[in-house]
Short mmCIF file of C-alpha atoms in Angstrom, two decimals:
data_model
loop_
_atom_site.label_atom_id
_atom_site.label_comp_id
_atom_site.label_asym_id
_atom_site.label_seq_id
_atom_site.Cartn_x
_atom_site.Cartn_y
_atom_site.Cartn_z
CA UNK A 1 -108.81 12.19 37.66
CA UNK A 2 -106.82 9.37 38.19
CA UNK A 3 -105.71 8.83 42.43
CA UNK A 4 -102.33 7.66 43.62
CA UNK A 5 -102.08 4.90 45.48
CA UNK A 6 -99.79 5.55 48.87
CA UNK A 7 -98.12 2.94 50.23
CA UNK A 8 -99.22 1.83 53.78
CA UNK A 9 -96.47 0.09 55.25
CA UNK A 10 -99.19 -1.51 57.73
CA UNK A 11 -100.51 -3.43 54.80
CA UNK A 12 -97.34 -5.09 53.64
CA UNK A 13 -96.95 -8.36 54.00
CA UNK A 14 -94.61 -9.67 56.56
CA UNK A 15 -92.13 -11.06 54.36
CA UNK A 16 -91.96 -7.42 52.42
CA UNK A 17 -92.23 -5.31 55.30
CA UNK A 18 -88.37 -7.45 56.63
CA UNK A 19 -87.24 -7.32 53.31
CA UNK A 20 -87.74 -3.41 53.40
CA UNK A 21 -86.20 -3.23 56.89
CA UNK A 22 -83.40 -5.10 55.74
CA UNK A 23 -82.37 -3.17 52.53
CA UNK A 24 -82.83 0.39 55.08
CA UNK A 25 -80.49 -0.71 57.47
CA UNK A 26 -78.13 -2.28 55.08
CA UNK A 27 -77.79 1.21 53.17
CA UNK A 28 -77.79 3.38 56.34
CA UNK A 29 -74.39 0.68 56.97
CA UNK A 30 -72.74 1.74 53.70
CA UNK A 31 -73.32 4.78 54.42
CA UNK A 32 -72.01 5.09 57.45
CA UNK A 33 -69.30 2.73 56.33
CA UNK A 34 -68.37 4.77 53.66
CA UNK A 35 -68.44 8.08 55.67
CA UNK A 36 -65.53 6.44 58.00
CA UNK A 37 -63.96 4.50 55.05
CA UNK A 38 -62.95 7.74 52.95
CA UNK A 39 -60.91 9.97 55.57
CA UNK A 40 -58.97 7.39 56.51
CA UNK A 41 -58.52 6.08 53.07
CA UNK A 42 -57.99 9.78 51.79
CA UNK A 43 -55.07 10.17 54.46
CA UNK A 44 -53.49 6.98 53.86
CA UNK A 45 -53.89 7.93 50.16
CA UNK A 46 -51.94 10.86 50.67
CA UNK A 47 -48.90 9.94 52.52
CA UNK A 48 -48.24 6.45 50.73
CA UNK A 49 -49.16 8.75 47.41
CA UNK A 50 -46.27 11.27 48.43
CA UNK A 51 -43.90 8.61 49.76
CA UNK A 52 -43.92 6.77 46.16
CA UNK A 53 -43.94 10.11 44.15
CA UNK A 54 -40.45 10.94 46.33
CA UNK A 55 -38.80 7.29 46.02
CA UNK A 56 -40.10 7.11 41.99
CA UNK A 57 -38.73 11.17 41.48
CA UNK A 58 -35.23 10.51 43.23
CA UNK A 59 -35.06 6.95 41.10
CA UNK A 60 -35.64 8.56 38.06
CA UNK A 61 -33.41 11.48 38.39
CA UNK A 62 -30.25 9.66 39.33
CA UNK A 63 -30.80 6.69 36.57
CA UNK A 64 -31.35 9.88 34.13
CA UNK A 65 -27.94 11.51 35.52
CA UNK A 66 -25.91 8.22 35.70
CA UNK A 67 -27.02 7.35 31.85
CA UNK A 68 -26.66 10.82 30.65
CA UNK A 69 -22.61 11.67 32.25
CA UNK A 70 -21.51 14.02 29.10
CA UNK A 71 -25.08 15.88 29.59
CA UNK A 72 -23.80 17.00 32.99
CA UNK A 73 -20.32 17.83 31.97
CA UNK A 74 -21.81 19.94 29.23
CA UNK A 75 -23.18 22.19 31.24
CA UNK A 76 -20.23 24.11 32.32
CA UNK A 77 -18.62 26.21 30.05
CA UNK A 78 -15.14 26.73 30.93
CA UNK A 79 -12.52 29.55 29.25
CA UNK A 80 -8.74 30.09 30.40
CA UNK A 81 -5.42 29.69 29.36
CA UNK A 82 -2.02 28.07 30.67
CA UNK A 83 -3.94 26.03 32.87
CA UNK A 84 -5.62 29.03 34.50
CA UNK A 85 -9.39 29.04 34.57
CA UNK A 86 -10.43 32.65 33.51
CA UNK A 87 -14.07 31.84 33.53
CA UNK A 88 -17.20 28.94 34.32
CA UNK A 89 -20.67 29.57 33.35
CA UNK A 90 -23.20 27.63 32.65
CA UNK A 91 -24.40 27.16 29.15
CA UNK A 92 -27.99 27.64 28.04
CA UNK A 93 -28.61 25.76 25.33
CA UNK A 94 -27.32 22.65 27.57
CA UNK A 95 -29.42 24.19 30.52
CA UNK A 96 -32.03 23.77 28.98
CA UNK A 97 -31.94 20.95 26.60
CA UNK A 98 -31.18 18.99 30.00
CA UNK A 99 -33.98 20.17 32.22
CA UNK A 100 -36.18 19.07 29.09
CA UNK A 101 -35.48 15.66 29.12
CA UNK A 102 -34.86 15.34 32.74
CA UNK A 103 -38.79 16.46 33.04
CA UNK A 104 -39.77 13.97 30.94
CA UNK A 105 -38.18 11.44 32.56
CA UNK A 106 -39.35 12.34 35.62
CA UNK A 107 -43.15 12.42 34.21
CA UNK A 108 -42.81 9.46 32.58
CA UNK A 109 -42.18 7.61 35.93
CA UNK A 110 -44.42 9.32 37.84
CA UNK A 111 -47.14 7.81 34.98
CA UNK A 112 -45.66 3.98 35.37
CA UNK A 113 -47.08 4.77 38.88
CA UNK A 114 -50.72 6.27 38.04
CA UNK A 115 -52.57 3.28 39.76
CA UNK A 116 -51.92 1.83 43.09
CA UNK A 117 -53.63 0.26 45.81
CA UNK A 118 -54.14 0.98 49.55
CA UNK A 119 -55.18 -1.45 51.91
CA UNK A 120 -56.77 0.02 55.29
CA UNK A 121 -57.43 -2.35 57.87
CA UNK A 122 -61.38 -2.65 58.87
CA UNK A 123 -60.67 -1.52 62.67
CA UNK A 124 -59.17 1.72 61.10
CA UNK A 125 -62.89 2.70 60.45
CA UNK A 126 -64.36 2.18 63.72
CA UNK A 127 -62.98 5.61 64.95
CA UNK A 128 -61.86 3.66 68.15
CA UNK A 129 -58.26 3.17 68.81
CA UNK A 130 -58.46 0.06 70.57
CA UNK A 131 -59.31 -1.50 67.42
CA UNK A 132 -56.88 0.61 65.08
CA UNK A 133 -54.92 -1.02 62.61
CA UNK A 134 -56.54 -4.67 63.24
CA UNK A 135 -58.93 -6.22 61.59
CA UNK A 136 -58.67 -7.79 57.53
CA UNK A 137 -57.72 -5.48 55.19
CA UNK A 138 -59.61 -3.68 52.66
CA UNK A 139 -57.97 -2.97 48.97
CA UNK A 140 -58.86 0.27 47.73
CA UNK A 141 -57.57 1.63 44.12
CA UNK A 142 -56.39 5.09 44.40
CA UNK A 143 -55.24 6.95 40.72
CA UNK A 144 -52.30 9.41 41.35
CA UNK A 145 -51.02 11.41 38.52
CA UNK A 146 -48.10 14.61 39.14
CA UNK A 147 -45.58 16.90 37.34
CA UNK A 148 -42.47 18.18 37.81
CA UNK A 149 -40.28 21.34 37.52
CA UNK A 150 -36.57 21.93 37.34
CA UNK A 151 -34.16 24.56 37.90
CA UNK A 152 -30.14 24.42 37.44
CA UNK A 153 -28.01 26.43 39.79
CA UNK A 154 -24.09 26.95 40.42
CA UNK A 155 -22.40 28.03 43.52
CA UNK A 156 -18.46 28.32 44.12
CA UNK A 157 -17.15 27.44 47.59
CA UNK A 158 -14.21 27.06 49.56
CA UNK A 159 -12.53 23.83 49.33
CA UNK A 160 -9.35 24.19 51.29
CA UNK A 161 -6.49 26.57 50.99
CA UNK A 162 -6.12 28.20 47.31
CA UNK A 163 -9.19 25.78 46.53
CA UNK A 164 -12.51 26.57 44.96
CA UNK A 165 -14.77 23.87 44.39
CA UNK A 166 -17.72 25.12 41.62
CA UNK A 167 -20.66 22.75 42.16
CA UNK A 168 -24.12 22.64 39.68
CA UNK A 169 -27.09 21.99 41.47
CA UNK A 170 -30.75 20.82 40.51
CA UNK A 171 -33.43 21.45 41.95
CA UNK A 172 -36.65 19.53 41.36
CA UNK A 173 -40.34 20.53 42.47
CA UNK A 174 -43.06 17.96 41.86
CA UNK A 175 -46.76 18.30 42.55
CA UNK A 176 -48.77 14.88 43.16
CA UNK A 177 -52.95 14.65 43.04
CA UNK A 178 -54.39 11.85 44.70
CA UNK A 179 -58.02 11.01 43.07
CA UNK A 180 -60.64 8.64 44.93
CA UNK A 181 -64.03 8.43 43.94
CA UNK A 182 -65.37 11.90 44.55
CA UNK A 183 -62.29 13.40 46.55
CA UNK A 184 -59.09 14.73 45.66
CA UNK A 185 -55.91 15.90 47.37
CA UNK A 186 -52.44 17.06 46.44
CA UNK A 187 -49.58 17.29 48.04
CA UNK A 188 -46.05 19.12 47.42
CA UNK A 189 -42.39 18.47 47.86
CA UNK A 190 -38.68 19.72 46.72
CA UNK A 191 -35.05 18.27 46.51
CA UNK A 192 -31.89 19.11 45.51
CA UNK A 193 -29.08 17.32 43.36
CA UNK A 194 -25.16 17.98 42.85
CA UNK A 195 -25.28 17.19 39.21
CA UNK A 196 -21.91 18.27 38.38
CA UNK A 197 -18.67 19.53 40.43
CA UNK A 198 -15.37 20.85 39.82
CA UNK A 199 -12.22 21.64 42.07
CA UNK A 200 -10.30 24.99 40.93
CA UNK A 201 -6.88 25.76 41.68
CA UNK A 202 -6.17 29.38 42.34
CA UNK A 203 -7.81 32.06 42.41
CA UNK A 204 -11.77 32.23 41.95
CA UNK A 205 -12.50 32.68 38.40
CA UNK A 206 -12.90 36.38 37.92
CA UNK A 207 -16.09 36.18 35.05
CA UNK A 208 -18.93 33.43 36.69
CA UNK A 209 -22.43 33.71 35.35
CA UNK A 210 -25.10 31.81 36.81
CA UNK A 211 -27.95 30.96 34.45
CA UNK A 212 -31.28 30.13 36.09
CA UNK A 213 -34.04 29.41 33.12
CA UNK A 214 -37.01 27.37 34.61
CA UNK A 215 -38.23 24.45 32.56
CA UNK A 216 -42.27 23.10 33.18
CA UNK A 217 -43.68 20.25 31.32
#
């Protein structure tokens, strides 16, 4: 039966006995880089991840709103005669038709965005706050990818005396995940949009129907 050989570390040579020494400490510094490196690069990750998802969702929505004005005017339905409104609702076929492509939009942009880069400065990893935030700065790539969710509300309010103003809001909910290297995170936000508004003279409209038909993509 064949023996294995163990290695004696006494008889290395000099030269391989550094070398070894060396490559240990070396690793045990990535590692303990590393282990420093990721929380702060996950948090960073995070917020600047959320902060673009909210400036690239608002972007999109109001270039999708200003390009698309008979869209938004086609959501109301409006009935009456002799210059009296009788009725407003909102239609459901446009509803809907609208919070499909608005989604899209939305998606789309959020995808022109799937790949950015974070830069943490090298104090930032020390744990010591003396040194926070100085240092050079190290690029890291972080992948981001997100969806979004829409719902179309109307509300009437008082606009003055004998005044009803009839407004049609949007509301948008986006999730964002944040992927780097083995960790992930996600992170959640809301906002709301008057897409469409209308002043009524007279009475309030006696018939108003509110349609509320989520859309996901």
């Amino acid at each position: 039966m064949r023996r294995i050989r163990r290695l004696n570390i006494r008889t290395l040579p000099r030269g391989a006995f550094k070398a070894l020494c060396a490559f240990t400490l070396a690793l045990c510094t990535v590692l303990v880089f590393d282990a420093r490196l990721r929380p702060a690069v996950r948090n960073i990750a995070m917020t600047r991840a959320k902060s673009l998802a909210v400036r690239t969702v608002g972007s999109s929505i109001e270039k999708f709103i200003s390009e698309n004005p008979e869209d938004c005017a086609a959501l109301v339905s409006v009935s009456g005669s002799g210059g009296k409104v009788n009725s407003m609702s909102l239609n459901a076929a446009s509803v809907n038709l609208f919070k499909s492509r608005l989604v899209r939009a939305v998606d789309e942009a959020l995808e022109e965005n799937a790949r950015f880069t974070v830069k943490i400065p090298l104090g930032s990893v020390t744990g010591s706050e003396v040194f926070a935030g100085a240092g050079p700065e190290i690029p890291v790539t972080v992948r981001m990818t997100g969806g979004a969710s829409a719902q179309i509300t109307d509300e009437f309010i008082s606009a003055g005396i004998n005044q009803t103003r009839h407004r049609v809001m949007l509301r948008v909910e986006c999730s964002v995940y944040v992927f780097l290297g083995g960790d992930e995170g996600a992170a959640e936000f809301s906002d709301e949009y008057c897409i469409a508004e209308n002043i009524v003279i007279g009475s309030v409209p006696q018939t108003a129907v509110t349609i509320d038909i989520p859309q996901r993509q």
